[in-house]
mmCIF file of C-alpha atoms in Angstrom:
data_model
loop_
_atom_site.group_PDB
_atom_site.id
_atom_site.type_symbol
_atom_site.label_atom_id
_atom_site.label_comp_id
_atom_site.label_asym_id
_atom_site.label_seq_id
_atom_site.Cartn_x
_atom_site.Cartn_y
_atom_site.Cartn_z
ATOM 1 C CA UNK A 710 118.572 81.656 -61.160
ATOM 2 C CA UNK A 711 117.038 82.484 -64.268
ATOM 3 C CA UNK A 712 114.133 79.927 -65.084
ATOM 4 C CA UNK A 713 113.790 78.261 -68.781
ATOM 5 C CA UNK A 714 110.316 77.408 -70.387
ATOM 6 C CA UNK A 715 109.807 75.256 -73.280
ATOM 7 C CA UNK A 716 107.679 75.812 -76.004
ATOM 8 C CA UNK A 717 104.528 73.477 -74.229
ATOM 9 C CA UNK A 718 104.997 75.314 -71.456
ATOM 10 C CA UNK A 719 104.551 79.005 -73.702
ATOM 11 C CA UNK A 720 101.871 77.087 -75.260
ATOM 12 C CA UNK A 721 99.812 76.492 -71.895
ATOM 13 C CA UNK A 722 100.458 79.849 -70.527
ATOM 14 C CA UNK A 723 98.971 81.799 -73.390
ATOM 15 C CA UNK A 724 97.019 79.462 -74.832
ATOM 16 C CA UNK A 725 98.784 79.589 -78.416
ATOM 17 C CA UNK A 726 99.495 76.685 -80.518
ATOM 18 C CA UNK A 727 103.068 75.779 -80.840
ATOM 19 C CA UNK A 728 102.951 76.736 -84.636
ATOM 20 C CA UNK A 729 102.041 79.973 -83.716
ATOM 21 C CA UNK A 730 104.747 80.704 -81.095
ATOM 22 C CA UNK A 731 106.964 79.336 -83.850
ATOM 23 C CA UNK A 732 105.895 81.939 -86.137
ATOM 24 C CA UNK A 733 106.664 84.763 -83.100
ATOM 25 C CA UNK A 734 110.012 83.299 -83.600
ATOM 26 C CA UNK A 735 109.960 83.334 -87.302
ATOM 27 C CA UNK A 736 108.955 86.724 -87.376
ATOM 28 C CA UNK A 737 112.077 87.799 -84.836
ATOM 29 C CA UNK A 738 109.520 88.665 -81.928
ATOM 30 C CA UNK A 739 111.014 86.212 -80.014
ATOM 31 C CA UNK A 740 114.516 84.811 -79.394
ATOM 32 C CA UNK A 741 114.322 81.464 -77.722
ATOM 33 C CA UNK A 742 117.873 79.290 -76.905
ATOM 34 C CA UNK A 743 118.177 76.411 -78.672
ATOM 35 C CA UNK A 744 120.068 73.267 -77.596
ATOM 36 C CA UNK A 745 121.671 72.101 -80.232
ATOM 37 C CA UNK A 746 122.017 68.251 -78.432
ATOM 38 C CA UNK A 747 118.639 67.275 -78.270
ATOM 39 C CA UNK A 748 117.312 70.381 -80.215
ATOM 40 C CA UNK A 749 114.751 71.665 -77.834
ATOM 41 C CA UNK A 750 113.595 75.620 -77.810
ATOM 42 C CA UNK A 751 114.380 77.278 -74.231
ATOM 43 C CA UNK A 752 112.211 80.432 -73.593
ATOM 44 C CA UNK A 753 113.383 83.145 -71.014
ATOM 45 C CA UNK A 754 111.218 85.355 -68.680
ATOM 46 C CA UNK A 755 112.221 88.075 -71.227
ATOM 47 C CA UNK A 756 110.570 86.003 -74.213
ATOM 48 C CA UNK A 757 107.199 86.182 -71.895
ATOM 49 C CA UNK A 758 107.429 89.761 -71.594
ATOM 50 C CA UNK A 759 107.859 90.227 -75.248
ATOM 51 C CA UNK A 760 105.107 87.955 -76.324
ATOM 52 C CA UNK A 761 102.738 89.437 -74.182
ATOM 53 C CA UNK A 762 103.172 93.185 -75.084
ATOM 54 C CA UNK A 763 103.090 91.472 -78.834
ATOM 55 C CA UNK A 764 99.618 90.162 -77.393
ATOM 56 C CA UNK A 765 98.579 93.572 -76.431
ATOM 57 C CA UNK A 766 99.667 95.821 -79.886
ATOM 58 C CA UNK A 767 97.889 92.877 -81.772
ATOM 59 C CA UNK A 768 95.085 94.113 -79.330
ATOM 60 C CA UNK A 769 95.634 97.089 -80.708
ATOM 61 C CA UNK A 770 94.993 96.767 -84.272
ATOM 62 C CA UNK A 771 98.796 95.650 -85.489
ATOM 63 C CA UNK A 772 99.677 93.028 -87.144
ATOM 64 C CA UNK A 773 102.232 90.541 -86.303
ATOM 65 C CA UNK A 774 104.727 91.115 -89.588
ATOM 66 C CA UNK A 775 104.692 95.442 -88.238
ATOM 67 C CA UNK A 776 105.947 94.753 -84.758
ATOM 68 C CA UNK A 777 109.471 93.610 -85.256
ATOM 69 C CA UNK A 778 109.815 97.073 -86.707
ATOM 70 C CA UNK A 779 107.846 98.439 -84.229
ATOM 71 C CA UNK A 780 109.647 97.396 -81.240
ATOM 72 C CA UNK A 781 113.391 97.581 -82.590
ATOM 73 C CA UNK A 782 112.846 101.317 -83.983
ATOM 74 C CA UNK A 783 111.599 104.171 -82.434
ATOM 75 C CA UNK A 784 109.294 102.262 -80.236
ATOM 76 C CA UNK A 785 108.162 105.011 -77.758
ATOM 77 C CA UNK A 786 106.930 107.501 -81.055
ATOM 78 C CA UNK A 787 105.753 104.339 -82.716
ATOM 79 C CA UNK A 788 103.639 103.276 -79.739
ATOM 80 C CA UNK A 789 102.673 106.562 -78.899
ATOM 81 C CA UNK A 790 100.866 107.080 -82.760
ATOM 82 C CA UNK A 791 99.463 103.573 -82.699
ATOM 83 C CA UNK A 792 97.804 104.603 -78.898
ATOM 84 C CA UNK A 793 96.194 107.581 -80.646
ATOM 85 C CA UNK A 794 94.979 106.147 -83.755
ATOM 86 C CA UNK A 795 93.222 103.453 -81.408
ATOM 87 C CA UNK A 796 92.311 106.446 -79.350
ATOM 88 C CA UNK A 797 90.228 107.740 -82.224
ATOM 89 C CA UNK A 798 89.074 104.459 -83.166
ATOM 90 C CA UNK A 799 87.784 103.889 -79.931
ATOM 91 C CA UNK A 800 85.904 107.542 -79.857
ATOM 92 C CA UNK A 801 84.183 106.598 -83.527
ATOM 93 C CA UNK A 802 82.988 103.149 -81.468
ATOM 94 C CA UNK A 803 81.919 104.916 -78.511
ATOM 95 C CA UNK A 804 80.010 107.613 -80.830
ATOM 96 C CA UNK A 805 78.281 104.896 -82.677
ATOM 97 C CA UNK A 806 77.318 103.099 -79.554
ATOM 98 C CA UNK A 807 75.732 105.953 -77.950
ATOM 99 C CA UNK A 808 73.723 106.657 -81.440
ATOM 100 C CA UNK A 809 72.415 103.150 -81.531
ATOM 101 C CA UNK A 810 71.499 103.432 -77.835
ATOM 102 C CA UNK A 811 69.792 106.639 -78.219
ATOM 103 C CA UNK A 812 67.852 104.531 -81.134
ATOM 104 C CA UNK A 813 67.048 101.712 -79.148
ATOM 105 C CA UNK A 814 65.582 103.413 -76.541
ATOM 106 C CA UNK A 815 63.141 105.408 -79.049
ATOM 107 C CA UNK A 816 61.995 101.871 -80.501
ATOM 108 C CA UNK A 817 61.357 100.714 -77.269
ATOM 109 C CA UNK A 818 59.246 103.492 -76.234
ATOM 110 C CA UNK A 819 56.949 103.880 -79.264
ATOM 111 C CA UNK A 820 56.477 100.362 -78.665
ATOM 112 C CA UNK A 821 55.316 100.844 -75.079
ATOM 113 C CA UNK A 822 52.684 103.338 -75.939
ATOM 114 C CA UNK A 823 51.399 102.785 -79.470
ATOM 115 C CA UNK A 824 48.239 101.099 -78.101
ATOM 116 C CA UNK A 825 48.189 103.958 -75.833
ATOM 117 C CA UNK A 826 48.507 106.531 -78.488
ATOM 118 C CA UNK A 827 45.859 105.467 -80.394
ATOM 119 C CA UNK A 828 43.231 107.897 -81.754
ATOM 120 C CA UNK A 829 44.960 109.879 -79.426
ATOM 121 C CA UNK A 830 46.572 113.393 -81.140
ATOM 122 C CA UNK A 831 49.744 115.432 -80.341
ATOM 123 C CA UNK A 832 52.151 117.812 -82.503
ATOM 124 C CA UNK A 833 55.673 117.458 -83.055
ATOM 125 C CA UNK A 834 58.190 118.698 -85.323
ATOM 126 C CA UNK A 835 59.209 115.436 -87.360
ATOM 127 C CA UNK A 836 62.773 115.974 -88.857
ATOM 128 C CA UNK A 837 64.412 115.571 -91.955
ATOM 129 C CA UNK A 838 64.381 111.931 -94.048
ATOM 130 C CA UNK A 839 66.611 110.774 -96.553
ATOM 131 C CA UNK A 840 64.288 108.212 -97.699
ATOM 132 C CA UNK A 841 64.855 105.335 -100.283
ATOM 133 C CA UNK A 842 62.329 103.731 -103.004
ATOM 134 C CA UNK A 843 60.980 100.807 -102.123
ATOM 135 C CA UNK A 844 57.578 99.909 -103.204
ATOM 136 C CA UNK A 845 54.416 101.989 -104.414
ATOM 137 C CA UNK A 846 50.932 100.812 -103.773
ATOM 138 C CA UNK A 847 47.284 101.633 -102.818
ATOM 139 C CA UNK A 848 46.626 100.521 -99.350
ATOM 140 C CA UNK A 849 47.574 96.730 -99.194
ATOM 141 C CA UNK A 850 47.729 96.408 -102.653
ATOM 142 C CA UNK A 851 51.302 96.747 -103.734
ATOM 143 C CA UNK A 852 53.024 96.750 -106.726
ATOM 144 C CA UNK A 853 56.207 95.304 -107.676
ATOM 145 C CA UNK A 854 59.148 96.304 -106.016
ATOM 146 C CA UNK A 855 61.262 99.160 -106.845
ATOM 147 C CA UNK A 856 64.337 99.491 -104.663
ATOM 148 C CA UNK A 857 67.974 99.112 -106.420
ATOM 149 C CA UNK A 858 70.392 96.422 -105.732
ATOM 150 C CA UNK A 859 72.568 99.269 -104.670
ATOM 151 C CA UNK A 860 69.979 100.713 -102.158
ATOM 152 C CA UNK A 861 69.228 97.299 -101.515
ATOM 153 C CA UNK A 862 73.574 96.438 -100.050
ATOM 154 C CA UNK A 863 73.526 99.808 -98.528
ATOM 155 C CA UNK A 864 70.567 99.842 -95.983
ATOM 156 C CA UNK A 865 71.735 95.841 -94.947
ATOM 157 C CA UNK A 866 74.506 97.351 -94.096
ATOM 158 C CA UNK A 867 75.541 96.045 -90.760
ATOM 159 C CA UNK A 868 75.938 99.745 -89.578
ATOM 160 C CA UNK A 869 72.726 101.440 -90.935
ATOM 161 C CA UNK A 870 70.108 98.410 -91.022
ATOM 162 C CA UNK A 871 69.128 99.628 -87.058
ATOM 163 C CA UNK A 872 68.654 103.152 -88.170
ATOM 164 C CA UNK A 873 66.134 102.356 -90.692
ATOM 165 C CA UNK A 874 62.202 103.267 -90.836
ATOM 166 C CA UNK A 875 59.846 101.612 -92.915
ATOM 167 C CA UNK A 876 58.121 105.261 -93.764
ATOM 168 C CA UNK A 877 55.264 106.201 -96.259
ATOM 169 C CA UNK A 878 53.724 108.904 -98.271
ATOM 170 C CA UNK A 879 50.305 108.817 -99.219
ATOM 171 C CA UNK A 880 49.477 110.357 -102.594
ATOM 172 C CA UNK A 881 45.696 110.411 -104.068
ATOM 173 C CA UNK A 882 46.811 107.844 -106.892
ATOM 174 C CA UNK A 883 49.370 106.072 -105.190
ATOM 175 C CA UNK A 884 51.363 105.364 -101.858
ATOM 176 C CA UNK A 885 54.920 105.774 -101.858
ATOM 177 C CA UNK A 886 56.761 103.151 -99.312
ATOM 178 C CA UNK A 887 60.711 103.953 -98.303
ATOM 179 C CA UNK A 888 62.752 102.740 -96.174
ATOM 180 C CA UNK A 889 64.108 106.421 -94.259
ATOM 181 C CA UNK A 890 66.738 107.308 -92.238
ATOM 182 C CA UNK A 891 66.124 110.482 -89.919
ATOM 183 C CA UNK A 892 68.710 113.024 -90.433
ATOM 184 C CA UNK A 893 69.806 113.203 -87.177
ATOM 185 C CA UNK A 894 71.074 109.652 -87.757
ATOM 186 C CA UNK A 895 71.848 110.073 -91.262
ATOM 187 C CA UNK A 896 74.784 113.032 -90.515
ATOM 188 C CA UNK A 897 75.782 111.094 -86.664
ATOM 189 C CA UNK A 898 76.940 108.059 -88.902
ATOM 190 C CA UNK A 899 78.763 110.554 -91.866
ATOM 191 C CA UNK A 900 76.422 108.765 -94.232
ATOM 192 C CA UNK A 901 77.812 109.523 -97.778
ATOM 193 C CA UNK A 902 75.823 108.464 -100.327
ATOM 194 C CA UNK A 903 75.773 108.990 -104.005
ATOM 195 C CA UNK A 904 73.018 106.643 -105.603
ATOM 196 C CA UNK A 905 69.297 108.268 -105.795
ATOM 197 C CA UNK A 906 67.415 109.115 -102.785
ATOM 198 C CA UNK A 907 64.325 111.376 -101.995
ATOM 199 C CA UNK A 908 64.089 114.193 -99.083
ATOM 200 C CA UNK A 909 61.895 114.095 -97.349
ATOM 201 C CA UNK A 910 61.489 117.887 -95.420
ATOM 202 C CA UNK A 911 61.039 118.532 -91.975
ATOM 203 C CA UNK A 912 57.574 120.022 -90.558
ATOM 204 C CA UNK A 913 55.128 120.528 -87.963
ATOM 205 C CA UNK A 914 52.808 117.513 -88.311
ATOM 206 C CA UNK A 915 49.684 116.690 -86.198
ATOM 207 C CA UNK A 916 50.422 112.797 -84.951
ATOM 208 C CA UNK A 917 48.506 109.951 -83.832
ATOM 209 C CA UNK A 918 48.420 106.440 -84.070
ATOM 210 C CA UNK A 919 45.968 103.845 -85.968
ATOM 211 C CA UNK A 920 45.591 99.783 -86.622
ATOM 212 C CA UNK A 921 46.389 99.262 -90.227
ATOM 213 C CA UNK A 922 44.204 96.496 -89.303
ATOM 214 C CA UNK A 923 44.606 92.471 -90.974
ATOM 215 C CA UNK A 924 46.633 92.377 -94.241
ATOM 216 C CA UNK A 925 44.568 93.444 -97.044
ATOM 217 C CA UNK A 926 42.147 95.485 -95.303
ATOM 218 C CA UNK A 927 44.211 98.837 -94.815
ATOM 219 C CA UNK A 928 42.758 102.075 -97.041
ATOM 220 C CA UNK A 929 42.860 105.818 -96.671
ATOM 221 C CA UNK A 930 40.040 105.967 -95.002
ATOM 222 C CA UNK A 931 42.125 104.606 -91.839
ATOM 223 C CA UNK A 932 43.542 108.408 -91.301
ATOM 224 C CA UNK A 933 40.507 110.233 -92.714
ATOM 225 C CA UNK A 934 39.137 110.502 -88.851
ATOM 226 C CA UNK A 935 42.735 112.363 -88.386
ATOM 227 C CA UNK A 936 42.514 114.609 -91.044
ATOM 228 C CA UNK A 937 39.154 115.795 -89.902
ATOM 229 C CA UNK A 938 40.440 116.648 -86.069
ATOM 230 C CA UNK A 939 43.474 118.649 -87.766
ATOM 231 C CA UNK A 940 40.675 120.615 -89.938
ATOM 232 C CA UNK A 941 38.606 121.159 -86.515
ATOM 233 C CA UNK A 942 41.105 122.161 -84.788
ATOM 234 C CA UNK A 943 42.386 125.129 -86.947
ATOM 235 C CA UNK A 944 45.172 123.994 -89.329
ATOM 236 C CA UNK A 945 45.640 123.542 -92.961
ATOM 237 C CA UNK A 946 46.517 120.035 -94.019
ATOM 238 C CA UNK A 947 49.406 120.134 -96.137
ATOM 239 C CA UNK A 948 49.879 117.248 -98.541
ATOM 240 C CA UNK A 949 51.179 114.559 -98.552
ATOM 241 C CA UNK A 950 50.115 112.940 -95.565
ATOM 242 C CA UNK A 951 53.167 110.652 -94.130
ATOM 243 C CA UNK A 952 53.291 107.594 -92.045
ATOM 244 C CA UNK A 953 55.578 105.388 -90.132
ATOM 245 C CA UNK A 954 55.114 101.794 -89.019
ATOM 246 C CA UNK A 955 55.880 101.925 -85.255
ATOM 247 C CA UNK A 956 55.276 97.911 -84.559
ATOM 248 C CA UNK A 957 54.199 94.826 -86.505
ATOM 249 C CA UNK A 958 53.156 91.267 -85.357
ATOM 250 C CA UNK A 959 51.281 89.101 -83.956
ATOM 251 C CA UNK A 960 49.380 90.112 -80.053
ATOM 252 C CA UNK A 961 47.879 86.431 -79.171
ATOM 253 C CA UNK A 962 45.873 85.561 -82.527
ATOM 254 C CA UNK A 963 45.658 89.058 -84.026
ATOM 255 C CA UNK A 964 48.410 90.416 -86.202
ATOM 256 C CA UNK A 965 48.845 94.284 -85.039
ATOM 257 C CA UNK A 966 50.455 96.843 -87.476
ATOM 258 C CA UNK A 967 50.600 100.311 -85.597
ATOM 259 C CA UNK A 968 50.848 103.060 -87.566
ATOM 260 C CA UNK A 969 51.971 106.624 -86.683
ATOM 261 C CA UNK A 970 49.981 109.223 -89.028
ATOM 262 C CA UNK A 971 51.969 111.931 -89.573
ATOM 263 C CA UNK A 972 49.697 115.024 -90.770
ATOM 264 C CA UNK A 973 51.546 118.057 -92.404
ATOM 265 C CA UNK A 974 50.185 121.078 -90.912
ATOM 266 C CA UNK A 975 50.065 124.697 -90.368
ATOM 267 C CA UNK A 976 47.525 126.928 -88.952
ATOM 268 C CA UNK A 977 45.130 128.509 -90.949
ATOM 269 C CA UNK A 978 46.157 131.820 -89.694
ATOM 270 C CA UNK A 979 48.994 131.665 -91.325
ATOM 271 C CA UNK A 980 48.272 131.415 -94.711
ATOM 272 C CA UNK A 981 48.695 134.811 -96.781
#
């Protein structure tokens, strides 16, 4: 005996108003019985079926007005396309994901040992930033700020904002604040961007980490102690000396800014 459902019982089952299943119908998804005496929809097991595979393409990115012409012609090929465009959608999520883990992780441990690194020195090769204006200044003192509303929509950007350094170059007249993306990041998310921007190139650089110390108080002389070891040790300081903030906020009562020096170098041997 084949069992009827009405439309409260539809309703329950997949937790859909009854406007909506009405709409299913509308749209010729489903094909409900309808006595004409008391005028009441009757739904088969078949109309179940149907809604819930409409359930699952909606799942799949369709839209309810493409699946009556999905299912009625050429389903299989149809299906089949729509599976592999998901397919690749998926992949670009998955891709992302693994990006913005691989990020996470990094912020997490320069947090973890930026007390430990400081006045502490190692060399790394620091890659490639596509860095945007943001403010110029001497130490604390800043002036106004210089970033477009363009630059401004692009690195909120729901998709970048996570991928974003606040990065600096120190110049003898002036310090040049960005926010930077490294290019590892900036070619893993296809980043294609056509206001201004500054490169920032890659290089050796002699690292350690300082306090910036309370606001206001921060001047060059915080890295001079740096660019003395790098001298000691053998290399040629290349200018300009870079620097990115690796945590900021309060530790009890004191408010902390660690900042990574970043010392261009290359060894005095080297130079013709």
């Amino acid at each position: 005996m084949n069992s009827q459902y009405k439309i409260g019982d539809i309703s329950r089952l997949f937790n859909l108003s009854s406007e909506m299943i009405r709409y299913y119908e509308k749209m010729g998804i489903i094909d409900p019985i309808r006595d004409e005496k008391n005028g009441y929809r009757y739904y088969s097991i078949f109309d179940i079926y149907i809604l819930l595979e409409c359930l699952q393409y909606q799942n799949l990115g369709m839209k309810i007005k493409e699946i009556p012409n999905f299912i009625n012609f050429n389903y299989r090929e149809k299906l089949q396309n729509q599976l592999h465009i998901f397919q690749r959608r998926l992949n670009k999520e998955i891709d992302y994901k693994v990006m913005l883990k691989k990020r996470v992780t990094e912020l997490a441990m320069q947090l973890e040992v930026a007390d430990l690194n400081l006045s502490n020195y190692w060399v790394k090769k620091i890659n490639k930033k596509y860095a945007f204006d943001f403010v110029d200044g001497i130490g604390d003192d800043y002036d106004k700020v210089n970033t477009s509303e363009d630059n401004i929509r692009f690195l909120l950007n729901d998709k970048y904002i996570n991928f974003i350094d606040s990065y600096v170059c120190f110049n003898k007249d002036k310090d040049e604040w960005y926010f930077a993306i490294d290019e590892e990041y900036f070619n893993g998310l296809s980043i294609s961007y056509k206001k201004k921007y500054t490169i920032i190139p890659a290089h050796y650089c002699l690292c350690t980490v300082i306090e910036m110390g309370p606001l206001g108080q921060f001047s060059h002389e915080c890295y001079e102690a740096a660019v003395m070891y790098a001298q000691d040790k053998g290399y040629h300081v290349q200018l300009p000396i870079r620097g990115i903030i690796r945590g900021r906020g309060y530790e009890g009562d004191r408010f902390k800014r660690y900042l990574e020096i970043q010392i261009p170098i290359i060894k005095n041997s080297q130079i013709a």
